[in-house]
Coordinates of C-alpha atoms in Angstrom, one line a residue:
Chain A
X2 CA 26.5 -43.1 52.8
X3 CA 27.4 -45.0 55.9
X4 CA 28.2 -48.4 55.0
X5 CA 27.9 -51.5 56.5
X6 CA 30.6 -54.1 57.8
X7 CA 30.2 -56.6 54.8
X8 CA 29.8 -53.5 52.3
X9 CA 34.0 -55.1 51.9
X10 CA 33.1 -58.2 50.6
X11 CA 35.8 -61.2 50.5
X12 CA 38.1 -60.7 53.6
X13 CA 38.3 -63.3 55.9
X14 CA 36.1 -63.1 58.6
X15 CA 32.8 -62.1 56.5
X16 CA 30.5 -64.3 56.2
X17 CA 29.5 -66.0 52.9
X18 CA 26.8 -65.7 50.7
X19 CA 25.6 -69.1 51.6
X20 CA 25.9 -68.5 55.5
X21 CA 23.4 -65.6 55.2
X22 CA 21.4 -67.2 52.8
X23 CA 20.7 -69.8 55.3
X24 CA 19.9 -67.3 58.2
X25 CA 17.3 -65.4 55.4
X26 CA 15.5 -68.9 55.5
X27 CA 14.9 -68.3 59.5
X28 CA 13.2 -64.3 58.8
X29 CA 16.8 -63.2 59.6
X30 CA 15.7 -60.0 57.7
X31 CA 19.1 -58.5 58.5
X32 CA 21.1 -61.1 56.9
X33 CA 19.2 -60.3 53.2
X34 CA 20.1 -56.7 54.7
X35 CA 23.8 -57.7 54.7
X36 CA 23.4 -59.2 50.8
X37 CA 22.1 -56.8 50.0
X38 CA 24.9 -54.1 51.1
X39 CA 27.5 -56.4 49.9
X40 CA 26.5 -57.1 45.6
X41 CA 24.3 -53.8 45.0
X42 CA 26.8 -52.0 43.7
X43 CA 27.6 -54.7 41.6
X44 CA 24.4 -55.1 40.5
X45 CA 23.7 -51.5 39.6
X46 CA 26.7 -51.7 37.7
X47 CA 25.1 -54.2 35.4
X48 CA 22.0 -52.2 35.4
X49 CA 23.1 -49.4 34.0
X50 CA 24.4 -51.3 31.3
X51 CA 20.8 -52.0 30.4
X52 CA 19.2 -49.0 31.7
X53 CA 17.9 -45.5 30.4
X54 CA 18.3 -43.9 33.0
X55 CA 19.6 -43.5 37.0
X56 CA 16.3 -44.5 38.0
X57 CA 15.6 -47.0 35.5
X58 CA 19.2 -48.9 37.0
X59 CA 17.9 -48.2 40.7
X60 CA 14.8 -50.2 39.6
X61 CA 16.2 -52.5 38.0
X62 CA 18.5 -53.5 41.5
X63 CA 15.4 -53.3 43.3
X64 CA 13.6 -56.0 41.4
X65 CA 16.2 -58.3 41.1
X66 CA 16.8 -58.4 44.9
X67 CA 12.5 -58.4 45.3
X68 CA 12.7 -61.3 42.9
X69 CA 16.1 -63.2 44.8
X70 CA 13.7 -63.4 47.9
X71 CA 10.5 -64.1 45.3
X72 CA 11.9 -67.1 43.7
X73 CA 14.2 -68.1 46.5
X74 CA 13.8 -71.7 46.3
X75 CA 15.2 -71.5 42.8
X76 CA 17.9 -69.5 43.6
X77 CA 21.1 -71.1 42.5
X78 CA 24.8 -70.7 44.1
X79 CA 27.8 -70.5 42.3
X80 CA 31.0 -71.3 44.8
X81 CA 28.7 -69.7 47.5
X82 CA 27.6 -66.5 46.1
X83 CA 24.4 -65.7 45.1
X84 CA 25.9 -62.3 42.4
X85 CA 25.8 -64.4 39.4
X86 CA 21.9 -65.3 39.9
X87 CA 21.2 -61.7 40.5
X88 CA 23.4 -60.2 37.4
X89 CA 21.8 -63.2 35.6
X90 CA 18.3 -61.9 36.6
X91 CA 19.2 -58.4 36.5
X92 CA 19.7 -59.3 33.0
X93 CA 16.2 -61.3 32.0
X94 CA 15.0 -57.8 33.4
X95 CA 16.8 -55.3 31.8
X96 CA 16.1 -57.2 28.6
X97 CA 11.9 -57.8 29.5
X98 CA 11.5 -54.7 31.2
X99 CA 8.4 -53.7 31.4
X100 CA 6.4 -56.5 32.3
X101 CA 8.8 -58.1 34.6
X102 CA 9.1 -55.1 36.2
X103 CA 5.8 -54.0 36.9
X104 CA 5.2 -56.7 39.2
X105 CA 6.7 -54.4 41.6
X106 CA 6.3 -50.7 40.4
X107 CA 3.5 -49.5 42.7
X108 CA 6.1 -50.6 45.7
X109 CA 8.8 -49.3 43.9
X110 CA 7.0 -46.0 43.4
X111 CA 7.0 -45.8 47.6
X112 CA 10.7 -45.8 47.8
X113 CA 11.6 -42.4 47.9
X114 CA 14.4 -40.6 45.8
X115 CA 16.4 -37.3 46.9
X116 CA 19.3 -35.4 46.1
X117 CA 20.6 -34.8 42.0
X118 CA 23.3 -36.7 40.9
X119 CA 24.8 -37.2 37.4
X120 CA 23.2 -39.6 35.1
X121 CA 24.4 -43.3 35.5
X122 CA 23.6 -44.5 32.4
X123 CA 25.5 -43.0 30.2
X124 CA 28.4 -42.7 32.9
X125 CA 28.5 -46.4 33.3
X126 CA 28.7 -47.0 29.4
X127 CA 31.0 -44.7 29.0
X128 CA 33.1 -46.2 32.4
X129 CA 32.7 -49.5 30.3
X130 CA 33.8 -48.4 27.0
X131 CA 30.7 -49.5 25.3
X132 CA 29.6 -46.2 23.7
X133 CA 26.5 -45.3 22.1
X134 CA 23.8 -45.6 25.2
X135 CA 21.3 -48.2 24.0
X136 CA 24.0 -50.1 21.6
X137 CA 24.7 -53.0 24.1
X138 CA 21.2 -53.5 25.2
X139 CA 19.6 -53.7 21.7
X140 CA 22.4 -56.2 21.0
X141 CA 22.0 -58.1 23.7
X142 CA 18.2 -57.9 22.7
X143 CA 18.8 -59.7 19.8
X144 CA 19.8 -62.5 21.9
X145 CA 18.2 -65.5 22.9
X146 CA 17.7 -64.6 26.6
X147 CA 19.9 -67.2 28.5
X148 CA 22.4 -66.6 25.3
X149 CA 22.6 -63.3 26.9
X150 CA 22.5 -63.4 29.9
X151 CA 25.6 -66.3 29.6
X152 CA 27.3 -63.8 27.4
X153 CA 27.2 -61.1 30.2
X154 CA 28.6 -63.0 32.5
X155 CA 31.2 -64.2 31.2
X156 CA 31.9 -61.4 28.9
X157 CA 31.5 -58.7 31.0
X158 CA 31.6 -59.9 34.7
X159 CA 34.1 -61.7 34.3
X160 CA 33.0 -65.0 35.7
X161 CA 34.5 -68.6 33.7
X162 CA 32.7 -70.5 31.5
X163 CA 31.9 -73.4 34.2
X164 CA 30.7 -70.6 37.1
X165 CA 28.3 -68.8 34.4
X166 CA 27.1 -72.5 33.1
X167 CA 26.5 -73.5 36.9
X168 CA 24.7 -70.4 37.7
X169 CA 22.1 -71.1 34.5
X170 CA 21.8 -74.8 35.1
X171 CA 23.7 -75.5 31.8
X172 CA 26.4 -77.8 30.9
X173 CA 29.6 -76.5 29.8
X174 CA 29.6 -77.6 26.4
X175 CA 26.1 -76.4 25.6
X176 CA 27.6 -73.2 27.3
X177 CA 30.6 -72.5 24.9
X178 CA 28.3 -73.0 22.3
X179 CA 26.0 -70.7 23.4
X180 CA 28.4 -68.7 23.8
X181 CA 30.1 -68.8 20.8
X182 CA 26.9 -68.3 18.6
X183 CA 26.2 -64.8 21.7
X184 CA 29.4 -63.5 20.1
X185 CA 28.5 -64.2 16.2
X186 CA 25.5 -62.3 16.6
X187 CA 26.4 -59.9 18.6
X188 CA 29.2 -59.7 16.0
X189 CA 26.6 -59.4 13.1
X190 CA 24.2 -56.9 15.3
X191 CA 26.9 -54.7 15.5
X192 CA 28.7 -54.6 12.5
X193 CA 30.9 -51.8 11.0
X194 CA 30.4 -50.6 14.9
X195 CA 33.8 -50.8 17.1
X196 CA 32.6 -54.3 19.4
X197 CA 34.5 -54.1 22.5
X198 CA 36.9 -56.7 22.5
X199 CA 35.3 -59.0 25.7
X200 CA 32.5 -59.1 23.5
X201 CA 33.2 -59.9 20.6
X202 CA 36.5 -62.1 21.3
X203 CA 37.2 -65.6 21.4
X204 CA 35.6 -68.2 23.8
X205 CA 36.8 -68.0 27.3
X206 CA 38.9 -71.1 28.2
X207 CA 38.6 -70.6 32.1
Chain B
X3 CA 33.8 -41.7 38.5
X4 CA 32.1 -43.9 40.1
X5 CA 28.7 -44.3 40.0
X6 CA 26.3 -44.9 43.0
X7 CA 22.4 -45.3 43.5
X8 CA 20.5 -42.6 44.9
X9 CA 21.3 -42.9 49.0
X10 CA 17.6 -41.8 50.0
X11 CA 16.3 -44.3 47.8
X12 CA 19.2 -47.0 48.8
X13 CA 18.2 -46.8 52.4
X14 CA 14.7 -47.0 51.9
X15 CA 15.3 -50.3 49.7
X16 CA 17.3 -51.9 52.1
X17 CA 14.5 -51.5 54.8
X18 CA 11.9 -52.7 52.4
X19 CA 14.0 -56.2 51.7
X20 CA 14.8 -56.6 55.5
X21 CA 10.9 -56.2 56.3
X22 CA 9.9 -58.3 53.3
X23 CA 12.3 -61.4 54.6
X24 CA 11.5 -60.8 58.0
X25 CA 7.4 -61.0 57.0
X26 CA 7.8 -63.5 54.4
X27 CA 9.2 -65.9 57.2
X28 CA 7.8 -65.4 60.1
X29 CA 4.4 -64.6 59.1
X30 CA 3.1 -68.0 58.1
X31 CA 0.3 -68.8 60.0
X32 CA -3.3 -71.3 59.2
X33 CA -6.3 -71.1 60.0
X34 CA -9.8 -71.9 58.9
X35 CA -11.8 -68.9 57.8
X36 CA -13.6 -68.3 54.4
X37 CA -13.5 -65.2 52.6
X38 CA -14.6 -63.2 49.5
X39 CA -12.6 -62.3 46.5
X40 CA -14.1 -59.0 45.3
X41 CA -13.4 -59.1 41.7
X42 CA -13.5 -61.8 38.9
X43 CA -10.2 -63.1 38.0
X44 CA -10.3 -65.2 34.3
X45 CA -7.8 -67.0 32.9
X46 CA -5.0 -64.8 32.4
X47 CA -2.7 -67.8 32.5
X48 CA -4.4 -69.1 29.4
X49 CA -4.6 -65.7 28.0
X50 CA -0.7 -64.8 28.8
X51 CA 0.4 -67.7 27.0
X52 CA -0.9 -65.8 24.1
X53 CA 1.6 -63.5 23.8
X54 CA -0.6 -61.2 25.7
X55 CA -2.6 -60.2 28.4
X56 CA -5.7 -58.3 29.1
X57 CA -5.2 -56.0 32.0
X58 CA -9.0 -56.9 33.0
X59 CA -9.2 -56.1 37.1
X60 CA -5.9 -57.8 37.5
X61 CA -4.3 -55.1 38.1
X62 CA -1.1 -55.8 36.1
X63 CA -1.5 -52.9 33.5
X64 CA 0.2 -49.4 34.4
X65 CA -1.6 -48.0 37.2
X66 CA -2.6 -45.0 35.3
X67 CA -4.8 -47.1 32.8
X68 CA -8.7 -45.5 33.3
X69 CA -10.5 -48.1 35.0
X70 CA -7.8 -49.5 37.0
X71 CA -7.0 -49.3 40.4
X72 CA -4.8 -47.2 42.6
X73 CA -2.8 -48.7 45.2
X74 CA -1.3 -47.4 47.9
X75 CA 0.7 -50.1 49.7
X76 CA 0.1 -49.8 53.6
X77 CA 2.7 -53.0 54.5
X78 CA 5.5 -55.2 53.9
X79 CA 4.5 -57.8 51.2
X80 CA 3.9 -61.5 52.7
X81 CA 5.0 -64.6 50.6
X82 CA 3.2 -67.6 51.6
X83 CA 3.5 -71.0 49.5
X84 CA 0.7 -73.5 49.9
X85 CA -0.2 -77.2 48.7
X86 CA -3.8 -77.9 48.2
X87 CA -6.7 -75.8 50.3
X88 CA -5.1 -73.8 52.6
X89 CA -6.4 -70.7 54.4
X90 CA -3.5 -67.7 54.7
X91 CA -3.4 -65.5 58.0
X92 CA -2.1 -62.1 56.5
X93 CA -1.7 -60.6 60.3
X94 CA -3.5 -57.5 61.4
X95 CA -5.0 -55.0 58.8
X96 CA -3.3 -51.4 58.9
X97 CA -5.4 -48.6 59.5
X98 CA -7.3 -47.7 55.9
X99 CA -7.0 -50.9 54.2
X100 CA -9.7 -51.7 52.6
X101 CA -8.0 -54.2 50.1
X102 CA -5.5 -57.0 49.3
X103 CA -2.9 -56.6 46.6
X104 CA -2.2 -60.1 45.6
X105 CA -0.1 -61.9 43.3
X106 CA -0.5 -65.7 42.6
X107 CA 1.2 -68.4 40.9
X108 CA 0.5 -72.3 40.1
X109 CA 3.7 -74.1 40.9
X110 CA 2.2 -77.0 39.8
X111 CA -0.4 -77.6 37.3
X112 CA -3.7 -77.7 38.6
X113 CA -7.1 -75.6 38.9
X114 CA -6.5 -72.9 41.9
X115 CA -10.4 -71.6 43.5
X116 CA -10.5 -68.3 45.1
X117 CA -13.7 -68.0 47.2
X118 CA -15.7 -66.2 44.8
X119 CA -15.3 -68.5 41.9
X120 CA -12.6 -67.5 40.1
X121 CA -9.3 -68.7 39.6
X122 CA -6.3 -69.5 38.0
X123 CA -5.6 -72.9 36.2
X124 CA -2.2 -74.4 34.9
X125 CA -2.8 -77.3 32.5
X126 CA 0.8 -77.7 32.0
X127 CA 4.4 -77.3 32.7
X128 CA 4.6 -74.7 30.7
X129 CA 1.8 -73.0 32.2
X130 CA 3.4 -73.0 35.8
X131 CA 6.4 -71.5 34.2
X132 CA 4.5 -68.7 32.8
X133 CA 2.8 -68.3 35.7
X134 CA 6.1 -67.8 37.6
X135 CA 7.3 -65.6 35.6
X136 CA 4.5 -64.1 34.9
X137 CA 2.2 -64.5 38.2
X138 CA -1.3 -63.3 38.2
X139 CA -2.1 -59.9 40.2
X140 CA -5.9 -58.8 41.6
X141 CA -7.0 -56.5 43.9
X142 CA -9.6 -58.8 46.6
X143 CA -11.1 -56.5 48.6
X144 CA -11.6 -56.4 52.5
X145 CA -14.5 -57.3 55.1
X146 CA -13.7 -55.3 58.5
X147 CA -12.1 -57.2 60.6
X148 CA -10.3 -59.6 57.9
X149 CA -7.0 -60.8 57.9
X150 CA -7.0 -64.5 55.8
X151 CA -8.3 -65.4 52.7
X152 CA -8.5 -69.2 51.3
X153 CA -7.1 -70.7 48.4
X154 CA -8.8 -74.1 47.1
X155 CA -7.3 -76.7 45.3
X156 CA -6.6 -80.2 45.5
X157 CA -3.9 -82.0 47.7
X158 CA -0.6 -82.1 45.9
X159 CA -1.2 -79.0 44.0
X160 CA 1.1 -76.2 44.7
X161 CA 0.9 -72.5 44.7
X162 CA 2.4 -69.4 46.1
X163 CA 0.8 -66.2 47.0
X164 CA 2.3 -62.5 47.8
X165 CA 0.0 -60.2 49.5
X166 CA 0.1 -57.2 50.8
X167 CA -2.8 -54.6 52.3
X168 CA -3.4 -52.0 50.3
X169 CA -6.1 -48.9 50.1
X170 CA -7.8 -49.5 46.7
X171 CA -9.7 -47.0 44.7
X172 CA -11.6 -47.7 41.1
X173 CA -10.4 -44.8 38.5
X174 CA -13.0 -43.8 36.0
X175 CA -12.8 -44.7 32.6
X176 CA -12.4 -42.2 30.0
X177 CA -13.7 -41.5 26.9
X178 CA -12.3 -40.7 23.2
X179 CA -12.7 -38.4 20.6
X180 CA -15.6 -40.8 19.4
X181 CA -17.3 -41.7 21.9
X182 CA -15.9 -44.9 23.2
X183 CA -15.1 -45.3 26.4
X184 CA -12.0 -47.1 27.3
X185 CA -9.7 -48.9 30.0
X186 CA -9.4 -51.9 32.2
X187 CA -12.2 -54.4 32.8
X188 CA -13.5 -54.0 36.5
X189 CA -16.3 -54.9 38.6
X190 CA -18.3 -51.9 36.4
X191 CA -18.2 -54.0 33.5
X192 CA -16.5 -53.8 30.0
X193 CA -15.1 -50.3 28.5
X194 CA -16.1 -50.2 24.8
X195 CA -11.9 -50.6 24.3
X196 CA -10.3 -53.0 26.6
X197 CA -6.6 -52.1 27.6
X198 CA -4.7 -54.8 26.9
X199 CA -0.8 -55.8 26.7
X200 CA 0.1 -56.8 23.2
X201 CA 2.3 -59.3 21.5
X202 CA 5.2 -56.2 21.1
X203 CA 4.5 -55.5 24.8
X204 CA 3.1 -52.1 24.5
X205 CA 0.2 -51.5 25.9
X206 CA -3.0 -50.6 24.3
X207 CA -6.7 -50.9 23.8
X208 CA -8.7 -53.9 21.8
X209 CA -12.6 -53.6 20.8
X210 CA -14.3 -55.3 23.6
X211 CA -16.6 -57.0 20.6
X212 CA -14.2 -58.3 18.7
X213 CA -13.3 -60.1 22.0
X214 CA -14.3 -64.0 21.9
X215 CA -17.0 -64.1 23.9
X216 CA -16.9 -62.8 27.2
X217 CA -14.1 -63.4 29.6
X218 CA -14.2 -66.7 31.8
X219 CA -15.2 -66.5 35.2
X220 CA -14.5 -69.8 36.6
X221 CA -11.3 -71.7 35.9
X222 CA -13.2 -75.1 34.1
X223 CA -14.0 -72.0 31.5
X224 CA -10.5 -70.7 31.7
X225 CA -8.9 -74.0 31.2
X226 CA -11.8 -74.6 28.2
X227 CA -11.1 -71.2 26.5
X228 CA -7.5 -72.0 26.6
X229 CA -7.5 -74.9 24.0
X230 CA -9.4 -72.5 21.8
X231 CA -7.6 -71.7 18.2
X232 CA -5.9 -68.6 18.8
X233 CA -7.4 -65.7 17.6
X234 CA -5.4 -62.6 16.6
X235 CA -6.8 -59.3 17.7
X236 CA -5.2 -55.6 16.5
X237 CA -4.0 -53.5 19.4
X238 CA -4.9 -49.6 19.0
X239 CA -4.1 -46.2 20.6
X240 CA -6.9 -45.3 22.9
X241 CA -8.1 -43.3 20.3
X242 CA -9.6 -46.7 18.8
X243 CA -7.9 -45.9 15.2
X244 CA -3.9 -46.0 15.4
X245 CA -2.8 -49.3 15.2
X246 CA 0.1 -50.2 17.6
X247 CA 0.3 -54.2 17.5
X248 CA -1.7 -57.5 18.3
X249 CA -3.3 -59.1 20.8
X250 CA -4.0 -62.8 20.7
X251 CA -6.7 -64.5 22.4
X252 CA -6.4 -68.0 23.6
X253 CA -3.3 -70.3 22.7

């Protein structure tokens, strides 16, 4: 696939999240174009996480970039960048599937889909050492949902404490204690299983 | 290995979110003209809050549900928030719509008309919240020549609408292995087994008499029905006799 100039995100030079934010307020269709190319591989990362199947994760991406524009005036930043709003959301969805999702699944039936291509499911859990497909999500299932979707973050995106608490309007202390009870369930869900370590650890002190 | 989305269907997304900002923007435009909702829209927002909702005409139950409707999406989505009565310009029609898929929700509380007499009403916070996260869907069909439609509320209370044109086409309900006919409520009437979503999310069929009392069609009813004592309904199969889960009715 031919990508795009701000498919390389972080150099200087390429413009922020926030910059094209602003210019998606005007109808700059282009500049949620350019968001778009820079955090979906990201996202789809995530997704498979939570996924079935390949097209189950491209569905997944879809709706969470339908619902970034959807609920746009409660999107929230974090240092400038909109990916931990849509890896939080991509999360509510992968966790609430089918309802959330079928807000959108007679448009996303128009998309069109071609070509074979291996499975990303399993490939992803397997590329993230969690295992057993289906293990991660019915743990994180067992979650509350912002207990979850903090724990992905932080756990598995690698984002601070503060950045994931900023991103779901939470203080910091109520976050390391969600966070801390996330991982003692988890812990429970999953025991006599091999929990990888990010997930089961200690408290990040970022 | 790395792992990539399918490039036919990447490219095709990426067009669909750069049309949807670019629509969603720029086409906001008033004016005063009154039209017809075609189908009767209850209180799904009350009945939501249940646990559950009843897939009635709103569209919001897999499209392959007997009695539903098929869509076929002709444009872009538009996203249009309003405060009070406001009437939406949705641009020209496409050739072969015949229909507007909407979706609505309250951002504040408040009773929300549609020209027909139905509507949505939010008696609370948490209401609005469900209804974002939850937003009602119908089908409201076209006039030649239309291209607005009216939302009436109060000044001060806020709602957002999506709509897109559509071609919309009634399916036929079916009927079991006893007799009973069964899908979505429609402008036909009432199935024998309405499809409903259950408390477990799957999706299923209640007996339309067991039901309390027929469906509201105006939003004083919805908002009424809502403070009922909730009422727990079993969710079958469409067979009427394997129970899947439970559907509750009212709050």
């Amino acid at each position: 696939m031919e990508l795009g100039p701000s498919q390389i995100a972080g150099p200087d030079g390429v413009e922020r999240d926030a910059d094209l934010w602003q210019r998606c307020a005007t109808g700059d269709g282009e500049a949620f174009g350019l968001l778009f190319d820079r955090h979906r591989e990201r996202v789809f990362r995530h997704a498979c996480r939570l996924a079935a199947s390949r097209q189950d994760a491209e569905d997944l991406v879809a709706t969470a970039f339908l619902e970034l524009w959807r609920l746009r005036d409660r999107v929230r930043m974090v240092d400038g960048s909109v990916l931990p709003w849509l890896l939080a959301t991509t999360t509510n969805l992968g966790l609430n599937a089918r309802r959330a999702r079928r807000r959108y699944q007679r448009l996303l039936e128009r998309l069109p889909r071609a070509g074979s291509q291996p499975d990303a499911a399993s490939v992803a859990l397997e590329a993230h050492g969690l295992g057993i497909d289906g293990r991660l999500r019915a743990g994180l299932q067992s979650l509350q949902l912002r207990d979850a979707q903090l724990l992905v973050l932080v756990a598995l995106e690698g984002y601070s404490v503060v950045e994931a608490a900023a991103c779901l309007q939470m203080s910091e202390p109520a976050a390391r204690a969600r966070l801390h009870r996330a991982r003692s369930r988890l812990g429970e869900q999953l025991s006599g299983e091999a929990i990888p370590q990010r997930l089961a650890g200690q408290e990040d002190v970022r | 290995m790395s792992v990539e989305m399918n490039e036919t269907f990447t490219v095709a997304l990426r067009r669909l979110l750069v049309e949807q900002v670019e629509h969603g923007s720029t086409g906001r435009s008033w004016s005063r003209r009154s039209r017809r909702w075609s189908i009767t829209a209850g209180a799904a927002v009350a009945l939501l809050a249940g646990g559950g909702g009843i897939a009635a005409a709103t569209g919001a139950f897999s499209s392959g549900v007997p009695g539903s409707q098929a869509v076929s999406y002709l444009a872009a989505p538009v996203s249009i928030a309003g405060n009070g009565t406001e009437t939406v310009q949705l641009g020209k029609a496409p050739v072969g719509a015949n229909a507007i898929a909407i979706e609505f929700s309250c951002l504040t509380p408040g009773t929300f008309n549609f020209a027909d007499g139905s509507g949505v009403s939010c008696s609370s916070q948490a209401d609005v919240s469900n209804s974002l996260t939850y937003p009602d869907t119908y089908t409201l069909s076209l006039s030649p020549g239309q291209d607005s439609t009216t939302i009436t509320a109060d000044p001060g209370q806020r709602w957002r609408l999506t709509a897109t044109y559509v071609t919309a086409t009634t399916t036929p309900w079916k009927v079991n292995a006893s007799g009973q006919t069964y899908g979505s409520q429609n402008q036909n009437g009432t199935p024998d087994l309405v499809a409903v979503i259950a408390t477990n999310r799957s999706e299923g069929y209640v007996y339309a008499n067991q039901l309390e009392g027929p469906q509201p069609t105006t939003p004083s009813q919805a908002v009424a029905e809502g403070h009922q004592e909730p009422g727990t309904l079993t969710v079958y199969e469409s067979d009427g006799k394997t129970p899947i889960g439970q559907f509750v009715v009212g709050k």
